[in-house]
Short mmCIF file of C-alpha atoms and ligand atoms in Angstrom, two decimals:
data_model
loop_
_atom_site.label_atom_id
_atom_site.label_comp_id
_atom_site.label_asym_id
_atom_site.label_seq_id
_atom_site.Cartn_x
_atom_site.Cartn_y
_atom_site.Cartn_z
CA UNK I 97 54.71 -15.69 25.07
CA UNK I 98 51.76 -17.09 23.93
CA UNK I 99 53.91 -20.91 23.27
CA UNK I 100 52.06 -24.26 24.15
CA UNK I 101 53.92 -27.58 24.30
CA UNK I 102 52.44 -30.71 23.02
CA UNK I 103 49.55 -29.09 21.91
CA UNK I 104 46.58 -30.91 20.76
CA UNK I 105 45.04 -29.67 17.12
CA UNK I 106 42.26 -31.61 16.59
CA UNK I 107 40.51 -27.94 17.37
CA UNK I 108 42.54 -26.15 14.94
CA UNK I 109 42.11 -27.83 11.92
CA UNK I 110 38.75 -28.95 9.95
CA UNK I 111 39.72 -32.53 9.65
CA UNK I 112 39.30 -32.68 12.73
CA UNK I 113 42.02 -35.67 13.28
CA UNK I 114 43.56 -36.36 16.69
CA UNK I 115 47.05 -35.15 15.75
CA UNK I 116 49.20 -32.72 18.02
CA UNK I 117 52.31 -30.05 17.48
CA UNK I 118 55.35 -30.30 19.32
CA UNK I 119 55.11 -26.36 19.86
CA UNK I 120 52.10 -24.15 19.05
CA UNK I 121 52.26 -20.29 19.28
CA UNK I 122 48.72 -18.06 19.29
CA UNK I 123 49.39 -14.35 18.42
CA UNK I 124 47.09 -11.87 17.95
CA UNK I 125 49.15 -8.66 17.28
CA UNK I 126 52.59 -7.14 16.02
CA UNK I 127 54.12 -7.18 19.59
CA UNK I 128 53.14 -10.98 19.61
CA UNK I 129 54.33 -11.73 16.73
CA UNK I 130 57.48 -9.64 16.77
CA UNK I 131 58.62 -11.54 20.39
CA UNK I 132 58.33 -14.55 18.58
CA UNK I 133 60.46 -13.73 15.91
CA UNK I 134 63.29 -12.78 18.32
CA UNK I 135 63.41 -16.81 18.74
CA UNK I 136 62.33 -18.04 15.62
CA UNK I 137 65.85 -19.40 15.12
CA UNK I 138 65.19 -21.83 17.72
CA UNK I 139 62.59 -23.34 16.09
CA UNK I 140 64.02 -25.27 12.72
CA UNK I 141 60.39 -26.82 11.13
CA UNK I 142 57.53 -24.26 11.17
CA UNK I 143 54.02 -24.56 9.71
CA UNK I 144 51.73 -21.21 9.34
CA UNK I 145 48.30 -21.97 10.46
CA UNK I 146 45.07 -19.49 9.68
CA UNK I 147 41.58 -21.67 10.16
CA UNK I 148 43.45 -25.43 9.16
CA UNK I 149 40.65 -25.61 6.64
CA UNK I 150 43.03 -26.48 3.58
CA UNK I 151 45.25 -28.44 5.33
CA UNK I 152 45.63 -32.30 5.87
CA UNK I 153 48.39 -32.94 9.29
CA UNK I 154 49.65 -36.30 8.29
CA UNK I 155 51.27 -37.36 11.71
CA UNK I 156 51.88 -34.99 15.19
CA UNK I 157 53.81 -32.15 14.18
CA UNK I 158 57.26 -32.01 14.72
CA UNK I 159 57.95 -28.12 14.97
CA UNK I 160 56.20 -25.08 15.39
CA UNK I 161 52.78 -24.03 14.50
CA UNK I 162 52.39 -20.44 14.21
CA UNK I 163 48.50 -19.98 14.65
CA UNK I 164 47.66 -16.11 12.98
CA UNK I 165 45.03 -14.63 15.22
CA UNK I 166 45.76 -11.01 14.57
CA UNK I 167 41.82 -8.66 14.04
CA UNK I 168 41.29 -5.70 12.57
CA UNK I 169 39.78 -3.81 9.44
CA UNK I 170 40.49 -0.75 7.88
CA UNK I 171 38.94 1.10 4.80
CA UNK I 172 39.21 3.94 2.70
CA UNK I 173 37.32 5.28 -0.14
CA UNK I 174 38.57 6.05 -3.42
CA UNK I 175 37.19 7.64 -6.76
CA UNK I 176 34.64 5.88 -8.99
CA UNK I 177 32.52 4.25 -6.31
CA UNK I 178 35.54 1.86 -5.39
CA UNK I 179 36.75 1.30 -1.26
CA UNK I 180 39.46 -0.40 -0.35
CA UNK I 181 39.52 -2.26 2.72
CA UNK I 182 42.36 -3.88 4.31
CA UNK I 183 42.02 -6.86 6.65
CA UNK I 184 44.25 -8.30 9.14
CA UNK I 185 45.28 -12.02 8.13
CA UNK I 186 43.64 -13.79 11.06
CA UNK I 187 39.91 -12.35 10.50
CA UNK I 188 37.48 -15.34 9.74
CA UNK I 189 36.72 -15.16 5.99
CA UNK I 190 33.33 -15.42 6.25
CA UNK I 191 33.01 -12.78 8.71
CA UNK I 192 34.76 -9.96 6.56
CA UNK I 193 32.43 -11.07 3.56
CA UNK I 194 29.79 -10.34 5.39
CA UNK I 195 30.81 -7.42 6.89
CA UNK I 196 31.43 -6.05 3.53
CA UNK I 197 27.78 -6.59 2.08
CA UNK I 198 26.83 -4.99 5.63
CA UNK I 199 28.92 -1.86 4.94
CA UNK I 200 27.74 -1.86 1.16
CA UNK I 201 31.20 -3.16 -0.55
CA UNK I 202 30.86 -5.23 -2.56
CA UNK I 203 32.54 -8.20 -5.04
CA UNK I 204 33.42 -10.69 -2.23
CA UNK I 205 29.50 -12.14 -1.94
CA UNK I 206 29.97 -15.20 -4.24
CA UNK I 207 33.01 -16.57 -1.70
CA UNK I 208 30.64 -16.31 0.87
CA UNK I 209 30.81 -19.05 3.65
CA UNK I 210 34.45 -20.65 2.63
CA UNK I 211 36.25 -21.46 5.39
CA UNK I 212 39.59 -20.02 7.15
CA UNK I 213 40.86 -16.98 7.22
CA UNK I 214 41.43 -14.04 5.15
CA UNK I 215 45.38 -14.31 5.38
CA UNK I 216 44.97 -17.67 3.52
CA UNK I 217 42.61 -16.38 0.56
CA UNK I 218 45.23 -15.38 -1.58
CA UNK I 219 47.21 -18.72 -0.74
CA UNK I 220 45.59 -21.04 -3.06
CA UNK I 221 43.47 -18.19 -4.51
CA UNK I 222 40.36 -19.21 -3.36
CA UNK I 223 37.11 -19.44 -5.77
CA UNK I 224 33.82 -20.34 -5.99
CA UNK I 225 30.59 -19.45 -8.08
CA UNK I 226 32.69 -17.55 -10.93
CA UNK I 227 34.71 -15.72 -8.62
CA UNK I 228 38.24 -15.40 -7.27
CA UNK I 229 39.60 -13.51 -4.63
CA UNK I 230 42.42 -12.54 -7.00
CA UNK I 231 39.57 -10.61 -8.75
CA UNK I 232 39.69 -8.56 -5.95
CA UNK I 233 42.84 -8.14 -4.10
CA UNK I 234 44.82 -5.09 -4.44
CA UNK I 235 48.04 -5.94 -2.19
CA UNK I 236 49.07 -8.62 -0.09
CA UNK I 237 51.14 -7.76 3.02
CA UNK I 238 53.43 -9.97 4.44
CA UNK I 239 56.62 -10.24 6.98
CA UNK I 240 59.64 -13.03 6.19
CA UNK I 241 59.47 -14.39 9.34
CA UNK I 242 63.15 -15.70 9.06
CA UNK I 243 64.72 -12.60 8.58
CA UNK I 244 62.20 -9.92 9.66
CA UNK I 245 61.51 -7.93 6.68
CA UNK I 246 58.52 -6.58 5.74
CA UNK I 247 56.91 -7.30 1.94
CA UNK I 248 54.38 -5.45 -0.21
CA UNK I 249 53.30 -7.80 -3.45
CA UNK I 250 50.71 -6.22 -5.56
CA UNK I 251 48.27 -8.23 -7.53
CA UNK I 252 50.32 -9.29 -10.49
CA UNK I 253 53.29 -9.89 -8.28
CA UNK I 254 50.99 -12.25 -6.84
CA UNK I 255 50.99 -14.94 -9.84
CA UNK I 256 47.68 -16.00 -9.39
CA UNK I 257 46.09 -18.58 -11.25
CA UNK I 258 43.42 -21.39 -10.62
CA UNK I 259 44.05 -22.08 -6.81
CA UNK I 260 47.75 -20.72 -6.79
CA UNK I 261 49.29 -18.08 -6.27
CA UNK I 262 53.43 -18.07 -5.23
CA UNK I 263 52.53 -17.83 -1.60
CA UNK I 264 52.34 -21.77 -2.45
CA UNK I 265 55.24 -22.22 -3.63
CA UNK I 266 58.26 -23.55 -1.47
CA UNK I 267 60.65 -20.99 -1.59
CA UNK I 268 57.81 -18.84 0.08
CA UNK I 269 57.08 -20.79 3.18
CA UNK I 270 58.78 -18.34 5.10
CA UNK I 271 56.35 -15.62 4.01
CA UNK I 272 53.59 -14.73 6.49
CA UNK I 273 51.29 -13.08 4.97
CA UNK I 274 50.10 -10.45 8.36
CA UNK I 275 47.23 -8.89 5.60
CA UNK I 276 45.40 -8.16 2.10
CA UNK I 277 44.04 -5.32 0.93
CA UNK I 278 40.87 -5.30 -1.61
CA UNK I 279 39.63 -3.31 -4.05
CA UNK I 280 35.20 -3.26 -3.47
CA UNK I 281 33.02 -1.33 -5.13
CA UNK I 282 30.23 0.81 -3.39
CA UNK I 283 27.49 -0.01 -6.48
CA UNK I 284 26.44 -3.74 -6.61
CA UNK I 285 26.50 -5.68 -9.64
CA UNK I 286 25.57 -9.17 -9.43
CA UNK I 287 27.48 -11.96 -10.47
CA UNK I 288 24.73 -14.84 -11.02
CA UNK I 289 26.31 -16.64 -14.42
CA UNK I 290 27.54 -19.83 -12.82
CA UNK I 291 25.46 -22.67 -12.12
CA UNK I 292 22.55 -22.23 -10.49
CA UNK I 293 22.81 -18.94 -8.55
CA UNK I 294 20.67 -16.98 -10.61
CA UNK I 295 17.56 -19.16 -10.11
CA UNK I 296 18.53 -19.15 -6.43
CA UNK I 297 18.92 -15.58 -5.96
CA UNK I 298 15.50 -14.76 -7.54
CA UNK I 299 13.80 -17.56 -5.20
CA UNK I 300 15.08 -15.98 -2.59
CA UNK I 301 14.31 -12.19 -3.81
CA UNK I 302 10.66 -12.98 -4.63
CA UNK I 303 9.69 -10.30 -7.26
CA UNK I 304 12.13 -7.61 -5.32
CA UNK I 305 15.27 -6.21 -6.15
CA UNK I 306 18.24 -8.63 -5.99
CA UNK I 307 20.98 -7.25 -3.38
CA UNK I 308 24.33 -8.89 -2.54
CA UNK I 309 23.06 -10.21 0.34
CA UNK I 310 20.56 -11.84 -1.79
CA UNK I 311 23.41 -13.25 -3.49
CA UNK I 312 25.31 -14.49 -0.47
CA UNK I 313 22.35 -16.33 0.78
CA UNK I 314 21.68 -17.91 -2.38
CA UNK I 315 25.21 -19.09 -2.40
CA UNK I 316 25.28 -19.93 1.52
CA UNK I 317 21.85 -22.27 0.92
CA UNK I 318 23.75 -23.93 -2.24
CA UNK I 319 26.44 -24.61 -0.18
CA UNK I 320 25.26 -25.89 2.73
CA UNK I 321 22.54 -27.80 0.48
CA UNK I 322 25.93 -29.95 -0.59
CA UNK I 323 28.53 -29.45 1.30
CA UNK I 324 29.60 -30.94 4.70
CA UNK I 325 29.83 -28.62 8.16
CA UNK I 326 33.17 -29.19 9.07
CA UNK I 327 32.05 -29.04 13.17
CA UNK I 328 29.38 -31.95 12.14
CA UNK I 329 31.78 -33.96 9.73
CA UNK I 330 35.53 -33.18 9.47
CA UNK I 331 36.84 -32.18 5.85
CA UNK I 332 38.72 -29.72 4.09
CA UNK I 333 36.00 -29.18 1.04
CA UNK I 334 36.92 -29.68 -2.21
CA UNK I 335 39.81 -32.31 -1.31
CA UNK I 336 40.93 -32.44 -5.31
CA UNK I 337 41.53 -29.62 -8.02
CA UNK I 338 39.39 -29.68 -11.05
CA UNK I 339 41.84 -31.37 -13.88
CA UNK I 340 43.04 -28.91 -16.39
CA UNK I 341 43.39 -30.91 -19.74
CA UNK I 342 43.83 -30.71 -23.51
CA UNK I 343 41.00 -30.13 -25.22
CA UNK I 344 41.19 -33.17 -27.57
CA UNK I 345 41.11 -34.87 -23.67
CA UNK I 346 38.20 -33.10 -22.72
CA UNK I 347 36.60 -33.22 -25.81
CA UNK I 348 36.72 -37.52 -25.95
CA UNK I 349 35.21 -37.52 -22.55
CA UNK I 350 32.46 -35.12 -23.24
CA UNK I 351 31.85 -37.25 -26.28
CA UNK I 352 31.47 -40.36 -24.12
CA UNK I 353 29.75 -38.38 -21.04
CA UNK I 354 27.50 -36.20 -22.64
CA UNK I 355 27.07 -34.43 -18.68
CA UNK I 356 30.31 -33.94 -18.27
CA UNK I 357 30.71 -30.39 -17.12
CA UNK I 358 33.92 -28.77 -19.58
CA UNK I 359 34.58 -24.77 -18.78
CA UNK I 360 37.75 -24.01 -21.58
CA UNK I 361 40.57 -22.30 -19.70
CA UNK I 362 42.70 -20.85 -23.05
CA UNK I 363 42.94 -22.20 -26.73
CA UNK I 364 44.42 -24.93 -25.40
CA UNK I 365 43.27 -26.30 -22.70
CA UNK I 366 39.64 -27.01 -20.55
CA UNK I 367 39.23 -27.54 -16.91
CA UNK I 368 36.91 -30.52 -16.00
CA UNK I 369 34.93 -31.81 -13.27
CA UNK I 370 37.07 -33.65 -10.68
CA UNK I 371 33.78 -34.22 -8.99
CA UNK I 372 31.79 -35.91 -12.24
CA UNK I 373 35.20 -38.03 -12.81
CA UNK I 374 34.96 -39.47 -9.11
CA UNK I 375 31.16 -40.21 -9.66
CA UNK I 376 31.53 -41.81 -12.95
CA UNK I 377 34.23 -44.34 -11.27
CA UNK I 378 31.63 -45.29 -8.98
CA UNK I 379 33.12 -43.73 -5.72
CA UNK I 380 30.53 -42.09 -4.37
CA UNK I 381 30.04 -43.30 -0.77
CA UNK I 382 33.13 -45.43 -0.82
CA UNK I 383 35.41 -45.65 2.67
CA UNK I 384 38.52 -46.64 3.61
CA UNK I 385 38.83 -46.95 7.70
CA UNK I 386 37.21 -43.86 8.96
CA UNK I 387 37.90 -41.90 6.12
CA UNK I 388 34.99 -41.62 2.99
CA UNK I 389 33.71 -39.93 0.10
CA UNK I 390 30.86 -37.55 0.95
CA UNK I 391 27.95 -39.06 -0.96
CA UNK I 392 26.22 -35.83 -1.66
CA UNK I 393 29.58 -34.15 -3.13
CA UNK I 394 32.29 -36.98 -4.37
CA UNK I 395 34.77 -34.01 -4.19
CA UNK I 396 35.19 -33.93 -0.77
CA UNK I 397 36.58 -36.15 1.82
CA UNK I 398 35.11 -36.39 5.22
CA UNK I 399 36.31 -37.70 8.40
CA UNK I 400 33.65 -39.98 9.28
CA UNK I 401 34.42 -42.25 11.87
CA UNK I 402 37.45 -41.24 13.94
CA UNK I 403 39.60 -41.65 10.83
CA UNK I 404 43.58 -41.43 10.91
CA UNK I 405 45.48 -39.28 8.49
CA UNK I 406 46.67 -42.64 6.71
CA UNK I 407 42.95 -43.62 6.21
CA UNK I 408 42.88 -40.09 4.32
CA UNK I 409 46.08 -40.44 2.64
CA UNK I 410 45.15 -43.90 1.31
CA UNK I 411 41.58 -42.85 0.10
CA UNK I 412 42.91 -40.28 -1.51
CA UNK I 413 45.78 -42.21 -3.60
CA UNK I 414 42.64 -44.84 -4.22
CA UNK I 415 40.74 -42.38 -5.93
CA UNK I 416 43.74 -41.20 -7.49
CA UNK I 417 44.50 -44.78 -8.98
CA UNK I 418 40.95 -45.61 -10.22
CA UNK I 419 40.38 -42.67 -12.27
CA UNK I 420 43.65 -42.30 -13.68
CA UNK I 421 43.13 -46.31 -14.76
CA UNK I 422 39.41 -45.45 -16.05
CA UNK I 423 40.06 -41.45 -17.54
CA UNK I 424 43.70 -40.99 -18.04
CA UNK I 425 43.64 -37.94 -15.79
CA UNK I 426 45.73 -37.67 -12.27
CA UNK I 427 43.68 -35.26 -9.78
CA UNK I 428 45.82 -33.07 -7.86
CA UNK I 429 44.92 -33.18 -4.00
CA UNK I 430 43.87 -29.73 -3.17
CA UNK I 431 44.93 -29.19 0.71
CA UNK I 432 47.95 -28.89 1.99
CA UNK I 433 49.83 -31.82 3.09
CA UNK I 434 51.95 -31.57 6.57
C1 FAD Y 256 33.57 -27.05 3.80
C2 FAD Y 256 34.68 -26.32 3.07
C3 FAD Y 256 34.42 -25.70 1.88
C4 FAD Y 256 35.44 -25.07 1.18
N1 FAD Y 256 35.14 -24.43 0.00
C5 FAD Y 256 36.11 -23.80 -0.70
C6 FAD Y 256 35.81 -23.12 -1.92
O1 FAD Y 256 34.65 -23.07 -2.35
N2 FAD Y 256 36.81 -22.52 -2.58
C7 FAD Y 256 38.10 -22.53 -2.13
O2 FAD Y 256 38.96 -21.94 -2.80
N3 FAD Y 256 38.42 -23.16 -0.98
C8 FAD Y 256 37.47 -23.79 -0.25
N4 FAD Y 256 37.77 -24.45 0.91
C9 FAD Y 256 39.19 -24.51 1.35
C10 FAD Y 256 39.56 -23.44 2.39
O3 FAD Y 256 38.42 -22.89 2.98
C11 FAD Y 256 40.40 -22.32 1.77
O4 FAD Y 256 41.54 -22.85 1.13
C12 FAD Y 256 40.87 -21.31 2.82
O5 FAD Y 256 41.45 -20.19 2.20
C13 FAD Y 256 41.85 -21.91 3.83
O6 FAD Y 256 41.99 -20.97 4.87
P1 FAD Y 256 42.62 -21.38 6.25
O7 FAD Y 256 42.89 -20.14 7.03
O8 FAD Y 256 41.80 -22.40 6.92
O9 FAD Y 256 44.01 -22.02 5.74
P2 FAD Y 256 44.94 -23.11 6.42
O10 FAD Y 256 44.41 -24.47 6.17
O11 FAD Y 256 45.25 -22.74 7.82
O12 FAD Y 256 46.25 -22.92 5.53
C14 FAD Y 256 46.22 -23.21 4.14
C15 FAD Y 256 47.55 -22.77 3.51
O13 FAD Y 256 47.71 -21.37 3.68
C16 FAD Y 256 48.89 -21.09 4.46
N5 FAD Y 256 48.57 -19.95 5.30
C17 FAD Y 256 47.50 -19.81 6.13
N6 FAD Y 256 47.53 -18.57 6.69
C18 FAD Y 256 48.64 -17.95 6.21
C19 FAD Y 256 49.22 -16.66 6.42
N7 FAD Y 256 48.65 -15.74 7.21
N8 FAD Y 256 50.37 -16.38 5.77
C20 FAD Y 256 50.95 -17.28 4.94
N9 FAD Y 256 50.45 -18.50 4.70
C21 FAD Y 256 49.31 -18.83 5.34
C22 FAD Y 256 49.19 -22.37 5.23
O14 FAD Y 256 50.55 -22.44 5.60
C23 FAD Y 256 48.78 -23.40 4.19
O15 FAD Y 256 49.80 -23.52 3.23
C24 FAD Y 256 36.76 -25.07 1.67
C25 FAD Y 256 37.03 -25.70 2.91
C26 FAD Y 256 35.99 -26.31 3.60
C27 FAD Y 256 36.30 -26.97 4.92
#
């Protein structure tokens, strides 16, 4: 068995904080994973743990960690220029997107360069540049590790919305999800309509043709233009969800921030800028202990000087405070609390 005691995860997790688990297991196949579940009765607290890029350890861990690790992918080709590829939960996102573009499937190249692993993608439903994953997934696979049996959810069984999907909510925590299966299409179409990917991509395409990889690059520069490398600065990216509010709300703030960015969700309701809200309240920059807010991107919080989990904790229920005080809007941490 693949079990460590006392196991240090400051390696395991892009915080990067010196926190450890009581028991860690490592598998990287069925047999693996199968011999632990012969003893998973043993174990009464268990946390499931891809790349530890969403999540936030808030003291040593008191149970199990069961670290997914499992390779492979599989595809298949269907009518009307569509493949469907299947990946195993503990391939690096990243990776598989750009194997993809490499194999000429495409739809995944605007999610290019998240972090984790592509077990976790349908957790929270990841997004970025006008795309999410749910766009693309055809089935999730998954095994209850509590009792054994295996699960098939297709994409509406999923429930996905705007970073959730019900692989986040409690009653599933027993679900590992062992691997997805996309839908990709073997004709590219680009999607350059959010932000500034479009003048990016033809930068980088000078006069020729814009491919996906194109695309990925132009969204790999962006983000690594603003964003933090979690091996030179712990965080966990975007450490709050965009606010989803009335649109009277988000109408009053745009009428007293004229840049506030608004993208309208239904009739109802807009999301706004969780980012624009933290920079407006002046918190650009600002630290508590160790822990700060990244001055190039208020969104995320970094680990910048050996900071504890409380230093987080406490930033993040600062930031919380000031703009609910100054906006009248609560941010929702993004990451996963443990
Ligand atoms: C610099 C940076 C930028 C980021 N940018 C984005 C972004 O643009 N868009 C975005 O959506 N996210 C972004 N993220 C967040 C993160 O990359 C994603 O949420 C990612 O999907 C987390 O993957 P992970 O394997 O690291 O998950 P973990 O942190 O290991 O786990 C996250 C959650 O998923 C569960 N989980 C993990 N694996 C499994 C499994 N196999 N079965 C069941 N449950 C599982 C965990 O229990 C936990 O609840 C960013 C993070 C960083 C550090």
């Amino acid at each position: 068995m693949n079990m460590y005691d006392h196991f240090a995860l400051k390696n395991y997790h892009t915080f990067a904080l010196a926190v450890s688990a009581k028991h860690f297991y490592i598998f990287k196949d069925d047999i693996q994973l199968d011999e632990l579940l012969a003893e998973i009765k043993k174990y009464p607290k268990i946390y499931l743990l891809g790349g530890g890029s969403n999540t936030l350890f808030l003291n040593d861990f008191d149970g199990l960690i069961i670290h997914i690790a499992t390779k492979g992918i599989e595809s298949k080709k269907i009518e009307n220029n569509q493949m469907i590829v299947t990946a195993k939960a503990g391939e690096n996102w990243h990776h598989f997107v750009q194997y993809c573009i490499r194999n000429g499937w495409y739809g995944l190249e605007n999610l290019s360069l998240i972090y984790g692993t592509v077990g976790a993608s349908p957790v929270q439903n990841i997004g970025a540049y006008g795309v999410e994953v749910k766009d693309r997934i055809r089935r999730v696979f998954a095994v209850d590790i509590q009792t054994g049996k295996k699960v098939t959810f297709v994409n509406k069984e999923c429930n996905f919305s705007y970073r959730n999907s019900i692989f986040r909510q409690p009653e599933n925590k027993n679900l590992l999800i062992t691997a997805v299966e996309f839908q990709l299409d073997t004709q590219f179409q680009p999607q350059l309509a959010y932000g500034d990917i479009q003048n990016k991509a033809e930068e980088l395409a000078q006069g020729t043709p814009i491919t996906a990889q194109i695309v990925a690059n132009a969204v790999i520069q962006t983000r690594q233009a603003k964003l933090p490398d979690p091996q030179q600065l712990g965080n966990a990216g975007s450490f709050f969800r965009n606010p989803i509010v009335a649109n009277e709300v988000a109408q009053a703030l745009k009428a007293k921030y004229a840049d506030m960015p608004i993208f309208p969700v239904d009739d109802q309701t807009s999301k706004i800028s969780a980012a624009k809200l933290i920079d407006l309240a002046g918190l650009k920059g600002f630290t508590y202990g160790g822990a700060a807010v990244y001055d190039k991107q208020p969104l995320v919080l970094v680990n910048q000087n050996n900071a504890t989990p409380q230093d987080i904790v406490h930033l993040c229920q600062y930031i919380q405070k000031v703009v609910q005080e100054k906006f009248g809007v609560l941010l929702q941490p993004e990451p996963v609390f443990v």
